[in-house]
Coordinates of C-alpha atoms and ligand atoms in Angstrom, one line a residue:
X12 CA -5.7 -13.9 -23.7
X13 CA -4.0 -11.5 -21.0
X14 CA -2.7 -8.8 -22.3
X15 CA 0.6 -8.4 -20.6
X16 CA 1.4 -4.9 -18.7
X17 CA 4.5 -3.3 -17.8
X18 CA 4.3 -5.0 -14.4
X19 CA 3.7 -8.7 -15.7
X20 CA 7.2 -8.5 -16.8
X21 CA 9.2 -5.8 -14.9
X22 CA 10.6 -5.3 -11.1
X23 CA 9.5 -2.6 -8.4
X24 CA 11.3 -1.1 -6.2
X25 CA 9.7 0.6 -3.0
X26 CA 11.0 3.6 -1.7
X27 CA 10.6 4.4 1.9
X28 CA 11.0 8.2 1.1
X29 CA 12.1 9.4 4.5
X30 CA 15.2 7.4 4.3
X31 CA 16.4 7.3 0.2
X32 CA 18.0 10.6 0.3
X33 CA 18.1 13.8 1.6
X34 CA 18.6 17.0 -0.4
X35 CA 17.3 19.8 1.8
X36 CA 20.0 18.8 5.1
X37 CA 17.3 18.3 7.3
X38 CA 18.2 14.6 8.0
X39 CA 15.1 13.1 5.9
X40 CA 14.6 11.9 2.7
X41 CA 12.8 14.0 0.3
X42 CA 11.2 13.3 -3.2
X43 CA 13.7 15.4 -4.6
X44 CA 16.2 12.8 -3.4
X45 CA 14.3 10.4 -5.3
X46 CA 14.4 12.5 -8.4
X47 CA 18.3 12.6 -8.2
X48 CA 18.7 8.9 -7.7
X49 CA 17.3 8.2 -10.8
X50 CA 20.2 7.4 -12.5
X51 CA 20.8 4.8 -10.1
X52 CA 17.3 2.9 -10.9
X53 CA 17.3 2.9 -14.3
X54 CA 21.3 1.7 -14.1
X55 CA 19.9 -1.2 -12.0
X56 CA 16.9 -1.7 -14.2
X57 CA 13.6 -1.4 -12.6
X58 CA 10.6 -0.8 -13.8
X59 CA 8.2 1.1 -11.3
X60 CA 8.6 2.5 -7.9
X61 CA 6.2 2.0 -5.1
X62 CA 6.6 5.4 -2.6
X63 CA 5.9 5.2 1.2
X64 CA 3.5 7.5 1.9
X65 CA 3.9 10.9 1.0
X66 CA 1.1 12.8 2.5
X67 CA 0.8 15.0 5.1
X68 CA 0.8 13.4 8.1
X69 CA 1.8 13.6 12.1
X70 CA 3.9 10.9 11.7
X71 CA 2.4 8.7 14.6
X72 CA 3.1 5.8 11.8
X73 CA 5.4 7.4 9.7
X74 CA 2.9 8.2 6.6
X75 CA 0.4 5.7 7.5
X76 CA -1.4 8.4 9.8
X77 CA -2.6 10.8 6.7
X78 CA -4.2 13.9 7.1
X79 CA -4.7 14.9 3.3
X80 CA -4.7 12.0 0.8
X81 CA -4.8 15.1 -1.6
X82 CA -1.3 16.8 -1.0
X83 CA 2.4 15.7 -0.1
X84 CA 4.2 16.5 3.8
X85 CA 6.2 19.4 3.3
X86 CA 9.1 17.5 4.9
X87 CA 9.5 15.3 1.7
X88 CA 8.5 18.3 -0.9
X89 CA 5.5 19.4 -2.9
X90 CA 3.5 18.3 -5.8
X91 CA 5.3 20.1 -8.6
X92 CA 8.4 17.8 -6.9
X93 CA 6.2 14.8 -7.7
X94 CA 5.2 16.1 -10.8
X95 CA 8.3 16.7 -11.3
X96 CA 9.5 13.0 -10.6
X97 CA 6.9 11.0 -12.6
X98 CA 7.8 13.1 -15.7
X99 CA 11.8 12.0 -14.7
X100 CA 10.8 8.6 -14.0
X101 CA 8.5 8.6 -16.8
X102 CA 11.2 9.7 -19.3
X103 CA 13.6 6.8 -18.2
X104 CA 10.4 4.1 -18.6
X105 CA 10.1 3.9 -14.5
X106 CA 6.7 3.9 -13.3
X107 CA 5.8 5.8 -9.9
X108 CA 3.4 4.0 -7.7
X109 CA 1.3 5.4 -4.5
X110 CA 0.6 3.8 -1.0
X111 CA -3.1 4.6 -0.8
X112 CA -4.2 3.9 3.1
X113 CA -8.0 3.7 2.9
X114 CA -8.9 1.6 6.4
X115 CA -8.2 4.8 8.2
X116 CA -7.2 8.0 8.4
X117 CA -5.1 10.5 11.0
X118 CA -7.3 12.0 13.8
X119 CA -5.8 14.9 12.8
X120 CA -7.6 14.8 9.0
X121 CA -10.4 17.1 8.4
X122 CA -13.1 14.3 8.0
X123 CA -12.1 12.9 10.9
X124 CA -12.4 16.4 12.7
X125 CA -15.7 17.0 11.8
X126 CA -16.5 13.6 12.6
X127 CA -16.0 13.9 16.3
X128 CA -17.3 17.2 16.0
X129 CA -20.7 16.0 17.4
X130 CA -23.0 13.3 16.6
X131 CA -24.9 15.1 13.6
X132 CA -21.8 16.3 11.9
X133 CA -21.8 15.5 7.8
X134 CA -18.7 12.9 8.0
X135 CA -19.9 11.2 11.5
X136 CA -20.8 8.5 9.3
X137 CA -17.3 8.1 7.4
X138 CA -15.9 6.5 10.3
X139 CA -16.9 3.6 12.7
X140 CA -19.1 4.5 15.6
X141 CA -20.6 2.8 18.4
X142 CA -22.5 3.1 22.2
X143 CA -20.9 1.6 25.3
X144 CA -22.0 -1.4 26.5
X145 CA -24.0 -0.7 29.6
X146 CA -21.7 -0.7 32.4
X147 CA -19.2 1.6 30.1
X148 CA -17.2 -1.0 28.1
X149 CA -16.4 -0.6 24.8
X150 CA -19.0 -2.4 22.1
X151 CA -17.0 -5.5 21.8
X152 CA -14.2 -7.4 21.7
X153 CA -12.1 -6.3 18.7
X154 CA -8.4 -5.5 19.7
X155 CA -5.8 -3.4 17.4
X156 CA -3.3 -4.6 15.7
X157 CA -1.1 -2.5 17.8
X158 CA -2.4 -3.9 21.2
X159 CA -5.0 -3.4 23.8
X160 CA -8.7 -2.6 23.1
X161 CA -9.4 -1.3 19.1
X162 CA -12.0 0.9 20.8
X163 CA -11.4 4.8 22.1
X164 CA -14.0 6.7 23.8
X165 CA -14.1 10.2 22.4
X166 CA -15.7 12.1 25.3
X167 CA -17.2 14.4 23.4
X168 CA -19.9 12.8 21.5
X169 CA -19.9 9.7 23.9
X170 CA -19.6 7.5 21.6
X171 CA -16.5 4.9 20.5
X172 CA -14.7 5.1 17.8
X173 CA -13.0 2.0 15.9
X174 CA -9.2 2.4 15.6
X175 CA -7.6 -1.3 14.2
X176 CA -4.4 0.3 14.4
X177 CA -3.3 3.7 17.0
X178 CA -5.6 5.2 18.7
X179 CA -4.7 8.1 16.4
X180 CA -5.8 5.7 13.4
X181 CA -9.7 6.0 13.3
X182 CA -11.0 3.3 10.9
X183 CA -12.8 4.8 8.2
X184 CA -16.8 3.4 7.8
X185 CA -16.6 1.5 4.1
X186 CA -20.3 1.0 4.4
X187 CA -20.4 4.5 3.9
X188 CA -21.2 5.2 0.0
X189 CA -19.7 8.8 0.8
X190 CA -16.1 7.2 1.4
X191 CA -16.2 5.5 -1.3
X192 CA -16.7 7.9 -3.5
X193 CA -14.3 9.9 -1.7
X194 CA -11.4 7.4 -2.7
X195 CA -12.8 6.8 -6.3
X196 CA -11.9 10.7 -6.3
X197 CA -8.7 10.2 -4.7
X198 CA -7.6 7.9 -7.3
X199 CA -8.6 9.7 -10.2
X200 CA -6.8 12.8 -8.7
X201 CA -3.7 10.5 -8.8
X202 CA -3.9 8.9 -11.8
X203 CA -4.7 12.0 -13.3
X204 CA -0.9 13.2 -12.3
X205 CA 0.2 10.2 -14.1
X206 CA 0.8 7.9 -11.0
X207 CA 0.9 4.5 -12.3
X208 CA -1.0 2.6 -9.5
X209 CA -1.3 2.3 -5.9
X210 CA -0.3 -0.3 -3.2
X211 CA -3.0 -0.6 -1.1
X212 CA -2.4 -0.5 2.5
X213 CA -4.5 -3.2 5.0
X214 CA -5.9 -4.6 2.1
X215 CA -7.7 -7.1 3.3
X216 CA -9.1 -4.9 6.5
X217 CA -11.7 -2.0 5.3
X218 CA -14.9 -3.7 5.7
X219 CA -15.7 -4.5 9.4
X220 CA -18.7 -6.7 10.2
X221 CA -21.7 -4.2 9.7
X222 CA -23.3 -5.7 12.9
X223 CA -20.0 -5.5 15.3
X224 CA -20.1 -8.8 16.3
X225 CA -17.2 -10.2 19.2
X226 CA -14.2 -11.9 16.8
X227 CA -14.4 -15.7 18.3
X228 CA -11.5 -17.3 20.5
X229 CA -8.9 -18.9 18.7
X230 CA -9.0 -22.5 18.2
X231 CA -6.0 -24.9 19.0
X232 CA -4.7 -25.0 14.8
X233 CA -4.9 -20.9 14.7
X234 CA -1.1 -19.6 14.5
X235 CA 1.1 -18.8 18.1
X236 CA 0.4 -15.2 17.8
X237 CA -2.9 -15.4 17.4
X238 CA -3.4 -17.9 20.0
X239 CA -1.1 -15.6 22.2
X240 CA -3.7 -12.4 20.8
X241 CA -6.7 -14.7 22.3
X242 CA -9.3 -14.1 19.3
X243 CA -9.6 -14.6 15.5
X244 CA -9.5 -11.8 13.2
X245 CA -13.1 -12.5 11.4
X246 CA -15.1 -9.3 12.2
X247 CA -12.9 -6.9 12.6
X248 CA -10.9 -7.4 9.3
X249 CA -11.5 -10.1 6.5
X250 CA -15.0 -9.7 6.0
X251 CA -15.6 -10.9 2.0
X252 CA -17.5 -7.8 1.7
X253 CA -14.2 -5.9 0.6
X254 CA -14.0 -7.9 -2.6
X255 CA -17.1 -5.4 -3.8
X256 CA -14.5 -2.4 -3.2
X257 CA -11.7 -4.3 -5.3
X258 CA -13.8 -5.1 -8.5
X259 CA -15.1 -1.4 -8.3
X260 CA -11.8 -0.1 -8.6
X261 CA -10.4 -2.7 -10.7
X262 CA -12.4 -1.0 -13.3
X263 CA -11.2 2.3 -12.4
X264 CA -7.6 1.5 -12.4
X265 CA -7.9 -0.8 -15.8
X266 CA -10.1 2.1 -17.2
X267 CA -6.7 3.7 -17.2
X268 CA -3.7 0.7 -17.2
X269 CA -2.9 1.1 -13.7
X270 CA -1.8 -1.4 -11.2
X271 CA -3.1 -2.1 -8.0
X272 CA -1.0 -4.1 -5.6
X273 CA -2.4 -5.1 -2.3
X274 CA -0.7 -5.5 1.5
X275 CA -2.5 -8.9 1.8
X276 CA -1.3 -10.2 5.4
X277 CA -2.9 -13.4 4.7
X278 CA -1.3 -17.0 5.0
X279 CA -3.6 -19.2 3.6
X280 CA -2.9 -19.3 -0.2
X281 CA -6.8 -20.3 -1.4
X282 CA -7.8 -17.0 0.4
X283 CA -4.9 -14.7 -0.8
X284 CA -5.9 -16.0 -4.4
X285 CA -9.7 -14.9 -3.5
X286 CA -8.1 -11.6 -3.8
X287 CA -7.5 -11.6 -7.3
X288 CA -10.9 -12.1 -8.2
X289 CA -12.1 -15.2 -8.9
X290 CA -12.0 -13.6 -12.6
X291 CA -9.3 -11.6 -12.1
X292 CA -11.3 -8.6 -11.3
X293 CA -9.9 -6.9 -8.0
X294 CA -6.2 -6.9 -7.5
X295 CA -3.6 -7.1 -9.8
X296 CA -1.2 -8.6 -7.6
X297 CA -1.1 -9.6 -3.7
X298 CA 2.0 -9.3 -1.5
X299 CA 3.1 -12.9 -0.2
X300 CA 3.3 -12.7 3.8
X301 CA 4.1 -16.7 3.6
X302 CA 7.0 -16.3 1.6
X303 CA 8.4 -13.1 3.4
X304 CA 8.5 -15.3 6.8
X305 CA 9.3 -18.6 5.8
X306 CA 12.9 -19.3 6.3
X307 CA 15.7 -19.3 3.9
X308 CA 15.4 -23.0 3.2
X309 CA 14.6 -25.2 -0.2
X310 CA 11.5 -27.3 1.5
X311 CA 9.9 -24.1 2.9
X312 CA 9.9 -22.0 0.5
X313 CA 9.6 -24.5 -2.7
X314 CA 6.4 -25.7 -0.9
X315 CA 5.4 -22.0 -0.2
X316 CA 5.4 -21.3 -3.9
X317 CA 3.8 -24.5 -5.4
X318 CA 0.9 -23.7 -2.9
X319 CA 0.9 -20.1 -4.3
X320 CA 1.0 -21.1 -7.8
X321 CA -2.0 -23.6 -7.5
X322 CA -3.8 -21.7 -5.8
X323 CA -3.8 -18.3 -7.9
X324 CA -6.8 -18.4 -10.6
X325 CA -5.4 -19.0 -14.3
X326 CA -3.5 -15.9 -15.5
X327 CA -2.8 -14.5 -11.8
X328 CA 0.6 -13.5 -11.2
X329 CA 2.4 -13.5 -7.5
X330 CA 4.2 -10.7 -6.2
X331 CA 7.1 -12.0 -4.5
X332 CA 9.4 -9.8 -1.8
X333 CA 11.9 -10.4 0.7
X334 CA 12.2 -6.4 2.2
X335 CA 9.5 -3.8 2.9
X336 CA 9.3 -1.4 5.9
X337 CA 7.5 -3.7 8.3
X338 CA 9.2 -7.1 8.2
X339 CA 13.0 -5.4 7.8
X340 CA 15.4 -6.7 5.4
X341 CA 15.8 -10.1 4.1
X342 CA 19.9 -9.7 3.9
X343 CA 18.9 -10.0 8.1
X344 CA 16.0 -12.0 8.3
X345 CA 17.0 -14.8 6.2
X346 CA 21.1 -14.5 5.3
X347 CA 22.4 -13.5 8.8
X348 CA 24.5 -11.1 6.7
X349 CA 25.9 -14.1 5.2
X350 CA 27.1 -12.9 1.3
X351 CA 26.6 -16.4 0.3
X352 CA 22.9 -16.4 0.9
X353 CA 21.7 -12.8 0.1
X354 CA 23.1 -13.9 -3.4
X355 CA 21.4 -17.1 -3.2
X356 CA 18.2 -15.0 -2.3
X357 CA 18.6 -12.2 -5.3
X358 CA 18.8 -14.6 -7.0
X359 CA 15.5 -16.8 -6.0
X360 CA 13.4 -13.2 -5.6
X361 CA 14.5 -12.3 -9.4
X362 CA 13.8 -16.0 -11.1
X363 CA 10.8 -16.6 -9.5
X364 CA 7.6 -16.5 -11.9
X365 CA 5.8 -13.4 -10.9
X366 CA 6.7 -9.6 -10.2
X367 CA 9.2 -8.9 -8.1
X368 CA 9.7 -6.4 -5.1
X369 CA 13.4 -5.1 -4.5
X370 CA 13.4 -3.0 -1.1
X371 CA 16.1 0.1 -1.1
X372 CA 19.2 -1.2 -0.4
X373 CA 18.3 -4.9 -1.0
X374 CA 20.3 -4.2 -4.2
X375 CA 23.5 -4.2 -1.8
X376 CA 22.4 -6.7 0.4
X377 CA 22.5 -3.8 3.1
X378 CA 21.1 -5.6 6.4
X379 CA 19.2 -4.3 9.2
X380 CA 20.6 -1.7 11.7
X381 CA 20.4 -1.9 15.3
X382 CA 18.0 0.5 16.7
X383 CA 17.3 1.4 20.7
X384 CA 16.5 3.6 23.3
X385 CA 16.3 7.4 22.4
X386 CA 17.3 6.7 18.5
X387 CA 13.6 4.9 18.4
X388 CA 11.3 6.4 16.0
X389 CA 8.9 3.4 15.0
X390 CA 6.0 4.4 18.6
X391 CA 3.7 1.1 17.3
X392 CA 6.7 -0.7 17.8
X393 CA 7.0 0.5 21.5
X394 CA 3.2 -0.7 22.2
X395 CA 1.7 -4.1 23.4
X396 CA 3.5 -7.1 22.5
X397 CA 2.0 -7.8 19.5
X398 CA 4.6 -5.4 17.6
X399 CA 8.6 -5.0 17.5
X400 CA 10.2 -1.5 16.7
X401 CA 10.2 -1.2 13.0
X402 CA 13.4 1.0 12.6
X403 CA 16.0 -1.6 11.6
X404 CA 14.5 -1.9 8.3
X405 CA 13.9 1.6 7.5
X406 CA 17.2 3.1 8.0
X407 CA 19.0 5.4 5.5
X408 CA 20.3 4.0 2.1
X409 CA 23.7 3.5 2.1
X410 CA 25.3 5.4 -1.0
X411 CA 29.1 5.7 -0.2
X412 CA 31.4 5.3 2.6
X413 CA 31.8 8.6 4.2
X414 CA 30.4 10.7 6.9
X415 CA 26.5 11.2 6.2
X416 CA 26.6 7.7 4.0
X417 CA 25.5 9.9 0.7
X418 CA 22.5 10.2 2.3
X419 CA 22.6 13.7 3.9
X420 CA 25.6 15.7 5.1
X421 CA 28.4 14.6 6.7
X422 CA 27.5 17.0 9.7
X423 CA 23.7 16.6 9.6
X424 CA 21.8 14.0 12.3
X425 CA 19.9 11.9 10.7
X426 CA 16.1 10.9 11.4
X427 CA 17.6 7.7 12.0
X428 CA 20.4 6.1 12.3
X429 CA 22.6 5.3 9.7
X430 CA 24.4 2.1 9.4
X431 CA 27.7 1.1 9.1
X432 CA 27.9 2.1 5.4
X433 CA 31.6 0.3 4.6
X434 CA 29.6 -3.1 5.4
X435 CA 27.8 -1.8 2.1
X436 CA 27.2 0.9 -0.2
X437 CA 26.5 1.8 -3.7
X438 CA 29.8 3.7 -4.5
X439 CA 32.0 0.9 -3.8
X440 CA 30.0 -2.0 -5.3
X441 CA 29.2 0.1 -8.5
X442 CA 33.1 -0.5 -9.5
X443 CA 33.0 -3.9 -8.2
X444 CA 32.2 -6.5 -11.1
X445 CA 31.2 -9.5 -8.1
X446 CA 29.2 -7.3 -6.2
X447 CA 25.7 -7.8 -5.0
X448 CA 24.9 -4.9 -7.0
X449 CA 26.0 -5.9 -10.6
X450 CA 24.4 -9.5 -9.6
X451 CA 20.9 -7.6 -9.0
X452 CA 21.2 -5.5 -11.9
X453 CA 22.6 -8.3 -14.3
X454 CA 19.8 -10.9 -13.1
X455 CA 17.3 -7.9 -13.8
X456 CA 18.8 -7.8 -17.2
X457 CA 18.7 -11.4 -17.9
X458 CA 14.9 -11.3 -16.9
X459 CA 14.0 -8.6 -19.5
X460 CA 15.9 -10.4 -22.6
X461 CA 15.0 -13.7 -21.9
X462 CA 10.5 -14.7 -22.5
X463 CA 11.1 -17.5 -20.2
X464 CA 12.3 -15.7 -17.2
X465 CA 9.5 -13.0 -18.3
X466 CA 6.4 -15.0 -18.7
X467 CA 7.5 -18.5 -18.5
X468 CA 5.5 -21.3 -16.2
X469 CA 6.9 -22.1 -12.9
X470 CA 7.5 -25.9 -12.4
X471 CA 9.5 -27.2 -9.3
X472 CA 12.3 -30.2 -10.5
X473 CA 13.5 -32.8 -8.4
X474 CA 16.2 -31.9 -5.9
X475 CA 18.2 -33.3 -3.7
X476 CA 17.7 -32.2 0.0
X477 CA 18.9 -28.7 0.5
X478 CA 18.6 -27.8 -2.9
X479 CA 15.6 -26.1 -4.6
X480 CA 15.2 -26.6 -8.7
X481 CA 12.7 -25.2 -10.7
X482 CA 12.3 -24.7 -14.5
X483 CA 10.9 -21.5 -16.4
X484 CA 9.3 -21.7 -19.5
X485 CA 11.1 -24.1 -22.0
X486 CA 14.3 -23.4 -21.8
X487 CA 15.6 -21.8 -18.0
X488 CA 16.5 -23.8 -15.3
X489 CA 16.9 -22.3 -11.4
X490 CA 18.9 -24.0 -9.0
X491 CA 19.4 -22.9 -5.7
X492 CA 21.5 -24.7 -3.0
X493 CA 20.3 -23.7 0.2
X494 CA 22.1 -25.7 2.6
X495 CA 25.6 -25.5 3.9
X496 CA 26.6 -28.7 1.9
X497 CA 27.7 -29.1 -1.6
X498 CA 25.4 -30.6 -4.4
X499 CA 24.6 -31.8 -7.2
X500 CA 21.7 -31.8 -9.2
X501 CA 20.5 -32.8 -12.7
X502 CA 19.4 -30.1 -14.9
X503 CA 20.2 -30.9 -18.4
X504 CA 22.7 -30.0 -21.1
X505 CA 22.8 -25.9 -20.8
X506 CA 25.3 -23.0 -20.0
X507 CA 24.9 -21.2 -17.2
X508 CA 23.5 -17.9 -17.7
X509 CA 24.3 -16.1 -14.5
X510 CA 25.9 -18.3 -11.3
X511 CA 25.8 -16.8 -8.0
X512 CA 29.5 -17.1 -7.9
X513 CA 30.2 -15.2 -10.9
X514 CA 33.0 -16.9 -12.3
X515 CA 31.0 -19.3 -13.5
X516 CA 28.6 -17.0 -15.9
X517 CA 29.3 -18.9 -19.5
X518 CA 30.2 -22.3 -17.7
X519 CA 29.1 -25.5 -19.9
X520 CA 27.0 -27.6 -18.0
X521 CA 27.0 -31.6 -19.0
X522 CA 23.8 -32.7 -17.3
X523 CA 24.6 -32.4 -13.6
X524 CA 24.8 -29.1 -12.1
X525 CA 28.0 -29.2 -9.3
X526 CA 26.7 -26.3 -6.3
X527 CA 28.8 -25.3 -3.6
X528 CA 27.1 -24.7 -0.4
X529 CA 24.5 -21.6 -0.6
X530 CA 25.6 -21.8 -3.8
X531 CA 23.0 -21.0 -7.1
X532 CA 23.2 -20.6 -11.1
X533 CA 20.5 -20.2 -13.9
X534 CA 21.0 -22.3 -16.6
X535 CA 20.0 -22.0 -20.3
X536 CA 19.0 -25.4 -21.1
X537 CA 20.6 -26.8 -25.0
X538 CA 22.8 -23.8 -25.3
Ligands
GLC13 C1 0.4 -1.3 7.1 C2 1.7 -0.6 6.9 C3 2.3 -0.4 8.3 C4 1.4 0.4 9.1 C5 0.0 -0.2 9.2 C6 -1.0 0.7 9.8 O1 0.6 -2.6 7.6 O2 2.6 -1.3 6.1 O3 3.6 0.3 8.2 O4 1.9 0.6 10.4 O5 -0.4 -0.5 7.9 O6 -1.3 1.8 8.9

């Protein structure tokens, strides 16, 4: 029997540090802003917090460049601050989790330095190397993620190096028994400062095929993009090889109880469950790219789930998130801004069987902000076409309406914009009973007192079109009318625990569940 951790049962919340709050009046978020937003997390109940990188970096993708996996940028604060906020968090029963970005590191870090130092230098080997191809080319096909060739010639030694992602961005060599011992040691380091876990960036991209060989043209049932991209990922990235760098650190992390979450940017539900482990020996749970791009409708996402659920191995649990820093915000993506549905989606994201991932400010259903021209920050974003500027979704949290948002002074300019913060903010939906806020934080609440929202099977229930039923457990039923027409559907004798529209929290319920369009309510079934 699985024994059942903190996050079988409890919700995360990811922090994109830069933008949460800003103590110092330098216009970005800092740890210590973190720290004093405490309150706020353990008011809206979570139970772990997944950081954006922290680590010293040049910032060519905002963390995701490091330069020391060892330390933390001084523009966010230092490690007593982290110290400092895992014993806070710890205190309040919040867990602080890590982005650990092992498929490459800055050009600017030391290994990396000595690297292109020459040919014979000690970590030469820690990162992916290879000739020219006679007349000068580089060794093969692969392209970056980011556009154009995933291949830089560094003068120097004469020799390409492999960069899936900026040129800046070498990919580190995890053939290499030196790197990975280098990252059991960053781990440890971590863990041994009490960090709960780690969400592990590019998951499914370290290992690269050892012989280099061209990724193969699309065929016609490959996805638009990468028909548009012109090859298959298959060499380059999702070689099965990095399942032997999962179940080695599986039994690091549960050597310990920590959690490792993986940045799986996989669509096909048999190979996301691969990651796993076939017996639940590599990740503990995968981040669901299906779910974060389907649209916000019943058929779509119903089917997305069922696939996920039968395709997991028995005892797997999916992660399921409708935010993070490179899709934007689901109050844009899916609702439109439309009230209606970013309560129809808390509501879905919370109920669902599996752990779930609030983004900051997806508590307030704060929506994407326009960003352009000079105000651009996110420079992958600017590059080939494969990419869109990733600002939007990372602007600052919107605390209270007033100058500076809460998030920095009202005379200080921001890293990035801020948003209009009267469309939403904390302040003001703290005091308001029918906010997005108190839905969050009371659906949150309903998951930790009631087993069947915890741990309960998921099983879809007939629907009528539109609408999207599923029961949990026993005793819990979910519906969810995604459609701009009212409906009814059948769902037993119950009271509704919490309705979407909350005047309906305590209504009996005779059988047949009455929904008003984008309308939703979770029923206690025989109470
Ligand atoms: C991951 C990160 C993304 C970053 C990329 C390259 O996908 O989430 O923000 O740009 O890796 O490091």
């Amino acid at each position: 029997m699985t024994v059942r951790a903190w996050w079988h049962d409890g919700v995360v919340y990811q922090i994109y540090v830069r933008s949460f709050a800003d103590t110092d009046g330098d216009g970005i978020g800092d740890l210590q802003g973190v720290i004093d937003h405490l309150d706020h997390l353990e008011w809206l109940g979570v139970d772990g917090i997944w950081l954006s990188p922290i680590h010293p970096s040049p910032n060519r993708d905002w963390g995701y460049d490091v330069a020391d996996y060892l330390d933390v940028h001084p523009e966010l604060g230092d490690l007593a601050t982290l110290d400092r906020l895992v014993a806070e968090a710890g205190a309040r029963g919040i867990r602080i989790l890590l982005d650990l970005i092992p498929n490459h590191t800055s050009d600017r870090h030391a290994w990396f330095v000595d690297a292109r130092s020459s040919r014979e230098a000690a970590h030469r080997d820690w990162y992916v190397w290879a000739d020219p191809r006679a007349d000068g080319s580089p060794p093969n096909n692969w392209l970056s993620v980011f556009g154009g060739p995933a291949w830089e010639l560094d003068p120097g030694t004469r020799q390409f190096y492999l960069h899936n992602f900026l040129t800046e961005q070498p990919d580190l060599n995890w053939w290499s028994r030196e790197v990975h011992d280098a990252f059991d040691d960053v781990m440890r380091f971590w863990f041994d400062r009490g960090v709960a876990g780690f969400r592990i960036d590019v998951a499914n991209g370290l290992v690269k095929d050892a012989e280099l060989r061209d990724n193969p043209p699309p065929t016609k049932d490959d996805p638009p993009e990468v028909r548009r991209r012109g090859q298959r990922f298959v060499h380059n990235m999702n070689r099965t090889e990095v399942h032997d760098v999962y179940r080695r650190w599986r039994t690091l992390a549960d050597a310990s109880g920590r959690v490792l979450v993986g940045e799986t940017w996989l669509f096909d539900p048999d190979l996301l469950a691969t990651y796993y482990g076939i017996d639940l020996d590599e990740l503990h749970l995968c981040f669901n790219f299906s779910f974060m791009f389907a649209d916000l409708r019943s058929d779509t996402l119903r089917a997305i789930v069922e696939a996920t659920e039968a395709a997991l191995p028995a005892g797997a649990q999916p992660a399921w998130t409708g935010s993070n820093h490179d899709v934007g915000r689901f109050a844009s993506r899916w609702c439109a801004s439309d009230p209606a549905r970013i309560r129809c989606s808390l509501m879905t994201l919370l109920t669902l069987r599996g752990t779930p991932f609030l983004y900051y400010g997806d508590e307030i259903g704060m929506a994407e902000v326009p960003i352009e021209g000079e105000d651009v920050r996110d420079e992958p974003g600017l590059i080939g076409e494969a990419q869109v500027v990733r600002d939007p979704g990372r602007t600052p949290m919107q605390w209270a309406a007033k100058p500076g948002a809460g998030f920095t002074g009202a005379d200080v300019r921001p890293w990035l914009p801020i948003g209009d913060p009267a469309l939403a903010n904390v302040a003001d939906q703290r005091s308001d009973p029918d906010s997005h806020l108190h839905l969050c934080r009371d659906l949150i609440a309903l998951r930790r007192e009631t087993p069947d929202l915890r741990f309960g099977d998921y099983a879809s229930l007939p629907s009528p079109a539109g609408v999207w039923t599923w029961r949990r457990g026993q005793g819990v039923v979910v519906a969810v009318n995604l459609s701009g027409a009212a409906s009814t559907v059948h769902v037993g004798q119950g009271t509704i625990a919490i309705g979407t529209d909350r005047g309906r929290d305590g209504e009996r319920v005779d059988g047949d569940l009455g929904l008003g369009p984008w309308d939703g309510a979770v029923v206690r079934q025989g109470v």
